[in-house]
Tab-separated table of N, CA and C in Angstrom:
chain	number	residue	atom	x	y	z
A	4	MET	N	58.779	11.934	-71.942
A	4	MET	CA	59.651	10.882	-72.939
A	4	MET	C	58.833	10.677	-74.262
A	5	ILE	N	60.031	10.394	-75.338
A	5	ILE	CA	59.401	9.845	-76.263
A	5	ILE	C	59.451	8.667	-76.433
A	6	THR	N	57.950	8.393	-76.873
A	6	THR	CA	57.708	6.428	-77.185
A	6	THR	C	59.183	5.720	-77.728
A	7	GLY	N	59.079	4.588	-77.574
A	7	GLY	CA	60.359	3.741	-77.294
A	7	GLY	C	61.748	4.171	-76.685
A	8	GLN	N	61.810	5.235	-75.439
A	8	GLN	CA	62.754	5.605	-75.078
A	8	GLN	C	62.744	5.338	-73.440
A	9	TRP	N	63.816	5.343	-73.062
A	9	TRP	CA	63.776	4.403	-71.617
A	9	TRP	C	64.711	5.598	-70.815
A	10	GLN	N	64.820	5.027	-69.529
A	10	GLN	CA	65.402	6.208	-68.202
A	10	GLN	C	66.434	4.845	-67.991
A	11	VAL	N	67.658	5.229	-67.678
A	11	VAL	CA	68.655	4.148	-67.092
A	11	VAL	C	68.722	4.615	-65.812
A	12	SER	N	68.575	3.916	-64.572
A	12	SER	CA	68.869	3.987	-63.062
A	12	SER	C	69.852	3.296	-62.719
A	13	GLY	N	70.477	3.661	-61.660
A	13	GLY	CA	71.984	2.756	-60.887
A	13	GLY	C	71.476	3.142	-59.488
A	14	PRO	N	72.535	2.595	-58.759
A	14	PRO	CA	72.256	3.249	-57.774
A	14	PRO	C	72.272	4.571	-57.209
A	15	ASP	N	71.653	4.392	-56.051
A	15	ASP	CA	70.727	5.906	-55.737
A	15	ASP	C	71.420	6.429	-54.428
A	16	LYS	N	72.677	5.723	-54.221
A	16	LYS	CA	73.335	6.286	-53.437
A	16	LYS	C	74.965	5.863	-53.653
A	17	PRO	N	76.047	6.251	-52.907
A	17	PRO	CA	77.299	6.013	-53.446
A	17	PRO	C	77.198	4.351	-52.580
A	18	VAL	N	77.853	3.477	-53.303
A	18	VAL	CA	78.527	2.133	-53.109
A	18	VAL	C	79.052	1.832	-52.040
A	19	GLN	N	79.189	1.168	-51.226
A	19	GLN	CA	80.584	1.036	-50.301
A	19	GLN	C	80.949	-0.690	-50.108
A	20	SER	N	82.142	-0.684	-50.027
A	20	SER	CA	82.807	-1.775	-50.714
A	20	SER	C	83.732	-1.756	-49.762
A	21	LEU	N	84.085	-3.379	-48.760
A	21	LEU	CA	85.726	-3.460	-47.901
A	21	LEU	C	86.683	-3.729	-48.764
A	22	LEU	N	87.712	-3.202	-48.702
A	22	LEU	CA	88.960	-3.108	-49.747
A	22	LEU	C	89.215	-4.756	-49.557
A	23	GLY	N	89.500	-5.325	-50.699
A	23	GLY	CA	89.491	-6.864	-51.112
A	23	GLY	C	88.584	-7.608	-51.052
A	24	LYS	N	87.419	-6.732	-50.999
A	24	LYS	CA	86.316	-7.899	-50.850
A	24	LYS	C	85.705	-7.394	-52.378
A	25	ASP	N	84.542	-8.218	-52.390
A	25	ASP	CA	83.913	-8.429	-54.199
A	25	ASP	C	82.269	-7.009	-53.665
A	26	THR	N	82.121	-6.514	-55.113
A	26	THR	CA	81.149	-5.797	-54.757
A	26	THR	C	80.015	-5.857	-56.217
A	27	VAL	N	78.867	-5.742	-56.685
A	27	VAL	CA	77.774	-5.928	-57.379
A	27	VAL	C	77.573	-4.797	-57.681
A	28	PHE	N	77.259	-3.885	-59.074
A	28	PHE	CA	76.968	-2.842	-59.342
A	28	PHE	C	75.544	-3.251	-60.239
A	29	SER	N	74.477	-2.218	-59.948
A	29	SER	CA	73.531	-2.856	-60.701
A	29	SER	C	72.755	-1.657	-61.625
A	30	CYS	N	72.287	-1.454	-62.533
A	30	CYS	CA	71.957	-0.671	-63.549
A	30	CYS	C	70.492	-1.131	-64.099
A	31	TYR	N	69.231	-0.349	-64.615
A	31	TYR	CA	67.844	-1.286	-65.054
A	31	TYR	C	67.362	0.118	-65.908
A	32	LEU	N	66.775	-0.511	-67.008
A	32	LEU	CA	66.022	0.253	-67.739
A	32	LEU	C	64.398	0.877	-67.321
A	33	SER	N	63.894	1.572	-67.306
A	33	SER	CA	62.698	2.019	-67.258
A	33	SER	C	61.640	2.410	-68.054
A	34	PRO	N	60.747	2.496	-68.795
A	34	PRO	CA	60.387	0.823	-68.460
A	34	PRO	C	61.274	-0.448	-68.961
A	35	GLU	N	60.725	-1.435	-68.126
A	35	GLU	CA	61.527	-2.256	-68.777
A	35	GLU	C	61.536	-2.949	-70.367
A	36	THR	N	63.049	-2.667	-70.488
A	36	THR	CA	63.259	-3.135	-72.108
A	36	THR	C	64.543	-4.078	-72.234
A	37	ASN	N	64.289	-4.871	-72.916
A	37	ASN	CA	65.168	-5.650	-73.470
A	37	ASN	C	66.752	-5.268	-73.762
A	38	VAL	N	67.562	-5.414	-73.082
A	38	VAL	CA	68.981	-5.014	-73.466
A	38	VAL	C	70.118	-6.190	-74.323
A	39	GLU	N	69.248	-7.340	-74.404
A	39	GLU	CA	70.165	-8.280	-75.383
A	39	GLU	C	71.152	-7.733	-76.152
A	40	THR	N	70.299	-7.095	-76.859
A	40	THR	CA	70.698	-6.376	-78.157
A	40	THR	C	71.626	-5.124	-78.462
A	41	MET	N	71.935	-4.309	-77.226
A	41	MET	CA	71.919	-3.206	-76.936
A	41	MET	C	73.875	-3.680	-76.507
A	42	GLU	N	74.079	-2.199	-76.793
A	42	GLU	CA	75.618	-1.983	-76.037
A	42	GLU	C	75.465	-1.747	-74.781
A	43	VAL	N	76.163	-2.086	-73.796
A	43	VAL	CA	76.324	-1.813	-72.221
A	43	VAL	C	77.624	-1.593	-71.923
A	44	ARG	N	78.112	-0.754	-71.224
A	44	ARG	CA	79.508	-0.346	-71.154
A	44	ARG	C	79.201	0.076	-69.505
A	45	PHE	N	79.562	-0.291	-68.775
A	45	PHE	CA	80.286	0.292	-67.213
A	45	PHE	C	81.896	0.878	-67.471
A	46	PHE	N	81.908	2.395	-66.987
A	46	PHE	CA	83.116	2.882	-67.021
A	46	PHE	C	83.247	3.742	-65.650
A	47	LYS	N	84.764	3.992	-66.060
A	47	LYS	CA	84.928	4.811	-64.603
A	47	LYS	C	85.658	6.077	-65.444
A	48	ASP	N	84.860	7.521	-64.350
A	48	ASP	CA	85.409	8.556	-64.377
A	48	ASP	C	85.200	9.593	-66.093
A	49	GLN	N	85.481	8.341	-66.812
A	49	GLN	CA	85.150	8.977	-68.236
A	49	GLN	C	84.941	7.948	-68.890
A	50	PHE	N	83.947	8.274	-70.250
A	50	PHE	CA	83.740	6.654	-71.086
A	50	PHE	C	84.430	6.263	-71.447
A	51	SER	N	85.691	6.691	-72.135
A	51	SER	CA	86.914	5.827	-72.540
A	51	SER	C	87.600	4.641	-71.651
A	52	ALA	N	87.164	4.914	-70.324
A	52	ALA	CA	87.735	4.124	-68.979
A	52	ALA	C	86.790	2.935	-69.198
A	53	VAL	N	87.062	1.999	-69.691
A	53	VAL	CA	85.788	0.448	-69.706
A	53	VAL	C	86.256	-0.429	-69.113
A	54	VAL	N	85.038	-0.694	-68.045
A	54	VAL	CA	85.675	-1.274	-66.879
A	54	VAL	C	84.611	-2.727	-67.532
A	55	HIS	N	83.851	-2.391	-68.166
A	55	HIS	CA	83.328	-3.521	-68.851
A	55	HIS	C	82.508	-3.229	-69.802
A	56	LEU	N	82.562	-3.872	-71.003
A	56	LEU	CA	81.807	-3.683	-71.858
A	56	LEU	C	81.027	-5.170	-73.000
A	57	TYR	N	79.792	-4.349	-72.872
A	57	TYR	CA	78.863	-5.630	-73.417
A	57	TYR	C	78.415	-5.165	-75.218
A	58	ARG	N	78.681	-6.187	-76.299
A	58	ARG	CA	77.898	-5.451	-77.109
A	58	ARG	C	78.244	-6.405	-78.738
A	59	ASP	N	77.097	-6.332	-79.360
A	59	ASP	CA	76.899	-7.492	-80.048
A	59	ASP	C	76.571	-8.978	-79.198
A	60	GLY	N	75.848	-8.935	-78.320
A	60	GLY	CA	75.138	-9.809	-77.524
A	60	GLY	C	76.656	-10.588	-76.916
A	61	GLU	N	77.859	-9.741	-77.119
A	61	GLU	CA	79.161	-10.329	-76.018
A	61	GLU	C	79.494	-9.460	-75.401
A	62	ASP	N	80.683	-10.106	-74.486
A	62	ASP	CA	81.442	-9.452	-73.431
A	62	ASP	C	82.425	-9.123	-74.649
A	63	GLN	N	83.267	-7.709	-74.672
A	63	GLN	CA	84.330	-7.437	-75.392
A	63	GLN	C	85.279	-7.036	-74.264
A	64	LYS	N	85.887	-8.321	-73.805
A	64	LYS	CA	87.189	-8.283	-72.422
A	64	LYS	C	88.193	-7.470	-73.085
A	65	TYR	N	88.511	-7.450	-74.688
A	65	TYR	CA	89.880	-6.552	-75.340
A	65	TYR	C	89.401	-5.442	-74.709
A	66	MET	N	88.269	-4.935	-75.059
A	66	MET	CA	88.471	-3.432	-74.351
A	66	MET	C	88.177	-2.615	-72.897
A	67	GLN	N	88.479	-3.895	-72.193
A	67	GLN	CA	88.492	-3.466	-70.760
A	67	GLN	C	89.769	-2.610	-70.422
A	68	GLU	N	90.159	-1.808	-69.436
A	68	GLU	CA	91.003	-1.463	-69.100
A	68	GLU	C	92.140	-2.354	-68.190
A	69	PRO	N	93.089	-2.083	-68.320
A	69	PRO	CA	93.817	-3.797	-67.902
A	69	PRO	C	93.787	-3.672	-66.449
A	70	ALA	N	93.668	-2.713	-65.456
A	70	ALA	CA	93.338	-2.874	-64.336
A	70	ALA	C	91.447	-3.708	-64.029
A	71	TYR	N	91.165	-3.599	-64.669
A	71	TYR	CA	89.622	-4.583	-64.530
A	71	TYR	C	89.675	-5.984	-65.101
A	72	ARG	N	90.913	-6.327	-66.231
A	72	ARG	CA	90.635	-7.323	-66.842
A	72	ARG	C	90.778	-8.969	-65.394
A	73	ARG	N	90.418	-9.472	-65.570
A	73	ARG	CA	89.619	-10.936	-65.278
A	73	ARG	C	88.886	-10.318	-63.715
A	74	ARG	N	88.180	-9.498	-63.585
A	74	ARG	CA	87.795	-9.106	-62.155
A	74	ARG	C	86.704	-8.989	-62.256
A	75	THR	N	86.031	-8.656	-63.615
A	75	THR	CA	84.584	-8.056	-63.811
A	75	THR	C	83.706	-9.605	-64.475
A	76	VAL	N	82.627	-9.243	-64.376
A	76	VAL	CA	81.409	-10.772	-64.656
A	76	VAL	C	80.160	-9.743	-64.737
A	77	LEU	N	79.654	-9.516	-65.957
A	77	LEU	CA	78.246	-9.035	-66.047
A	77	LEU	C	76.856	-10.248	-66.219
A	78	VAL	N	76.375	-10.026	-64.908
A	78	VAL	CA	75.527	-10.855	-64.703
A	78	VAL	C	74.292	-10.633	-66.022
A	79	LYS	N	74.161	-11.483	-66.345
A	79	LYS	CA	72.965	-11.454	-67.978
A	79	LYS	C	71.556	-11.815	-67.644
A	80	ASP	N	71.695	-12.616	-65.946
A	80	ASP	CA	70.205	-12.904	-66.015
A	80	ASP	C	68.881	-12.404	-66.399
A	81	PHE	N	69.568	-11.470	-66.312
A	81	PHE	CA	67.397	-10.442	-66.113
A	81	PHE	C	67.543	-9.452	-67.285
A	82	MET	N	68.563	-9.532	-68.503
A	82	MET	CA	68.758	-8.232	-69.299
A	82	MET	C	67.647	-8.740	-70.426
A	83	ALA	N	66.491	-9.403	-70.145
A	83	ALA	CA	65.420	-9.484	-71.086
A	83	ALA	C	64.530	-8.340	-70.514
A	84	ASP	N	64.521	-8.172	-68.982
A	84	ASP	CA	63.475	-7.566	-68.424
A	84	ASP	C	64.410	-5.672	-68.154
A	85	GLY	N	65.854	-5.711	-68.673
A	85	GLY	CA	66.277	-4.428	-68.585
A	85	GLY	C	66.898	-4.261	-67.525
A	86	HIS	N	67.666	-5.439	-66.823
A	86	HIS	CA	68.003	-4.936	-65.765
A	86	HIS	C	69.785	-5.805	-65.900
A	87	VAL	N	70.622	-5.221	-65.746
A	87	VAL	CA	72.452	-5.600	-65.626
A	87	VAL	C	72.926	-5.383	-64.355
A	88	SER	N	73.787	-6.490	-63.999
A	88	SER	CA	74.285	-5.875	-62.922
A	88	SER	C	76.057	-6.581	-63.035
A	89	LEU	N	77.099	-5.313	-62.456
A	89	LEU	CA	78.430	-5.745	-62.793
A	89	LEU	C	79.007	-6.601	-61.469
A	90	ALA	N	79.383	-7.574	-61.553
A	90	ALA	CA	80.288	-8.107	-60.415
A	90	ALA	C	81.717	-7.581	-60.234
A	91	MET	N	82.165	-7.298	-59.567
A	91	MET	CA	83.663	-6.912	-59.441
A	91	MET	C	84.729	-7.149	-58.120
A	92	ARG	N	85.579	-7.992	-58.670
A	92	ARG	CA	86.247	-8.970	-57.265
A	92	ARG	C	87.914	-8.160	-56.704
A	93	ASN	N	87.518	-8.430	-56.023
A	93	ASN	CA	88.744	-7.818	-55.037
A	93	ASN	C	88.925	-6.626	-55.535
A	94	ILE	N	87.971	-5.140	-55.049
A	94	ILE	CA	88.277	-4.204	-54.460
A	94	ILE	C	89.205	-3.497	-54.321
A	95	THR	N	89.879	-2.759	-54.683
A	95	THR	CA	91.598	-2.125	-54.668
A	95	THR	C	90.908	-0.441	-54.268
A	96	LEU	N	92.081	-0.018	-53.639
A	96	LEU	CA	91.880	1.372	-53.150
A	96	LEU	C	91.457	2.258	-54.572
A	97	SER	N	92.353	2.025	-55.382
A	97	SER	CA	92.080	2.164	-57.017
A	97	SER	C	90.814	2.478	-57.609
A	98	ASP	N	90.167	1.650	-57.122
A	98	ASP	CA	88.721	1.512	-57.829
A	98	ASP	C	87.863	2.254	-57.483
A	99	ALA	N	88.066	3.404	-56.129
A	99	ALA	CA	87.321	4.147	-55.424
A	99	ALA	C	86.951	5.472	-56.842
A	100	GLY	N	85.580	6.002	-56.615
A	100	GLY	CA	85.600	6.907	-57.614
A	100	GLY	C	84.386	6.964	-58.539
A	101	LEU	N	84.096	8.046	-59.283
A	101	LEU	CA	82.731	7.619	-59.686
A	101	LEU	C	82.443	7.139	-61.110
A	102	TYR	N	81.651	6.037	-61.593
A	102	TYR	CA	81.477	5.290	-62.574
A	102	TYR	C	79.913	5.363	-63.197
A	103	GLY	N	79.942	4.943	-64.638
A	103	GLY	CA	78.710	5.326	-65.362
A	103	GLY	C	78.215	3.909	-65.860
A	104	CYS	N	76.982	3.698	-65.941
A	104	CYS	CA	76.547	2.338	-66.752
A	104	CYS	C	75.553	3.235	-67.676
A	105	TRP	N	76.349	3.011	-69.366
A	105	TRP	CA	75.766	3.269	-70.386
A	105	TRP	C	75.254	2.309	-71.461
A	106	PHE	N	73.240	2.896	-71.541
A	106	PHE	CA	72.894	1.786	-72.724
A	106	PHE	C	73.038	2.205	-74.013
A	107	CYS	N	72.477	1.893	-74.917
A	107	CYS	CA	72.584	2.448	-76.223
A	107	CYS	C	72.065	1.294	-77.392
A	108	SER	N	70.705	1.695	-77.689
A	108	SER	CA	70.224	1.067	-78.566
A	108	SER	C	70.011	1.450	-80.057
A	109	GLN	N	69.876	1.192	-81.276
A	109	GLN	CA	69.983	1.839	-82.227
A	109	GLN	C	69.649	3.406	-82.178
A	110	SER	N	68.556	3.399	-81.729
A	110	SER	CA	68.175	5.109	-82.052
A	110	SER	C	68.269	5.913	-80.342
A	111	TYR	N	68.568	5.493	-79.655
A	111	TYR	CA	68.598	6.278	-78.143
A	111	TYR	C	69.888	5.718	-77.283
A	112	HIS	N	70.673	6.780	-76.372
A	112	HIS	CA	71.384	6.078	-75.231
A	112	HIS	C	71.294	6.894	-74.487
A	113	GLN	N	71.505	6.541	-73.265
A	113	GLN	CA	71.596	7.725	-71.759
A	113	GLN	C	72.221	6.603	-70.837
A	114	VAL	N	72.991	7.335	-70.023
A	114	VAL	CA	74.030	6.717	-68.452
A	114	VAL	C	73.280	7.299	-67.438
A	115	ALA	N	73.588	6.279	-66.502
A	115	ALA	CA	73.503	6.583	-65.132
A	115	ALA	C	75.053	6.474	-64.367
A	116	PRO	N	75.175	7.650	-63.574
A	116	PRO	CA	76.186	7.603	-62.794
A	116	PRO	C	76.244	7.186	-61.566
A	117	TRP	N	77.598	6.802	-60.401
A	117	TRP	CA	77.221	6.889	-59.318
A	117	TRP	C	78.481	6.218	-58.886
A	118	GLU	N	78.868	6.481	-57.292
A	118	GLU	CA	80.485	6.514	-56.981
A	118	GLU	C	80.294	5.101	-56.027
A	119	LEU	N	81.807	4.443	-56.284
A	119	LEU	CA	82.046	3.258	-55.368
A	119	LEU	C	83.005	4.168	-54.598
A	120	GLN	N	82.556	4.000	-53.123
A	120	GLN	CA	83.732	4.247	-51.957
A	120	GLN	C	84.098	2.706	-51.334
A	121	VAL	N	85.033	2.740	-50.991
A	121	VAL	CA	86.189	1.829	-50.617
A	121	VAL	C	86.487	2.009	-49.010
A	122	LEU	N	85.870	1.433	-48.202
A	122	LEU	CA	86.375	1.418	-46.857
A	122	LEU	C	87.347	0.453	-46.211
A	123	GLY	N	88.384	0.384	-45.683
A	123	GLY	CA	89.792	-0.239	-45.498
A	123	GLY	C	89.141	-1.252	-44.306
A	124	GLN	N	89.737	-2.467	-44.302
A	124	GLN	CA	89.483	-3.538	-42.870
A	124	GLN	C	90.086	-3.111	-41.236
A	125	PHE	N	89.540	-2.170	-41.175
A	125	PHE	CA	90.316	-1.845	-39.456
A	125	PHE	C	90.175	-2.972	-38.316
A	126	LEU	N	91.266	-3.197	-38.041
A	126	LEU	CA	91.016	-4.240	-36.535
A	126	LEU	C	90.910	-3.147	-35.616
A	127	ALA	N	89.877	-3.976	-34.244
A	127	ALA	CA	89.458	-3.206	-33.268
A	127	ALA	C	91.096	-3.098	-32.307
A	128	PRO	N	91.343	-1.909	-31.599
A	128	PRO	CA	92.572	-1.714	-30.942
A	128	PRO	C	92.462	-3.240	-29.911
A	129	GLU	N	93.499	-3.645	-29.285
A	129	GLU	CA	93.194	-4.550	-28.277
A	129	GLU	C	94.064	-3.593	-26.904
A	130	ILE	N	93.385	-4.127	-26.416
A	130	ILE	CA	93.847	-3.390	-24.899
A	130	ILE	C	94.196	-4.697	-24.058
A	131	SER	N	95.555	-4.219	-23.240
A	131	SER	CA	95.850	-5.242	-22.435
A	131	SER	C	96.048	-4.811	-21.295
C-alpha cells in the first residue's frame, strides 16, 4: 500500500435483516483515517444507484434513489476515526441485494461490497 492510502472494509459476511425491521451497515478505513472531508457513498447494485451520499461535509439527500428517501441515516459519530454506519429503516424485500460503500479523498478512492439478505417473519403453525 502506498503511503497515504487506506483500505475500506465493510461487513465480512452477508447482513441479514427481518422484513419491516431496521438494520445498520458499517464500513471503516484501515489504517484509521478521518473521513469528514471525504465523499462517502452507499449504493446498491451499481455506483449510480445512491442509497446515501455524504459530500462536502453534508448529506446529499437529493441524490438518493426515491426508494431510500427518509429511510436512511448516516451515523457520523466516529468519522474522525474512519468509521461510518448507515442505518436503514423499514427493510423491504426489494432492499435485498448487493451493496457497496465507497470512500473518496482528493487522491484515492476505494469500495467495499457486501450483501443484504431479507428474511421474512414467519409465525410458527398452531396445532389444535
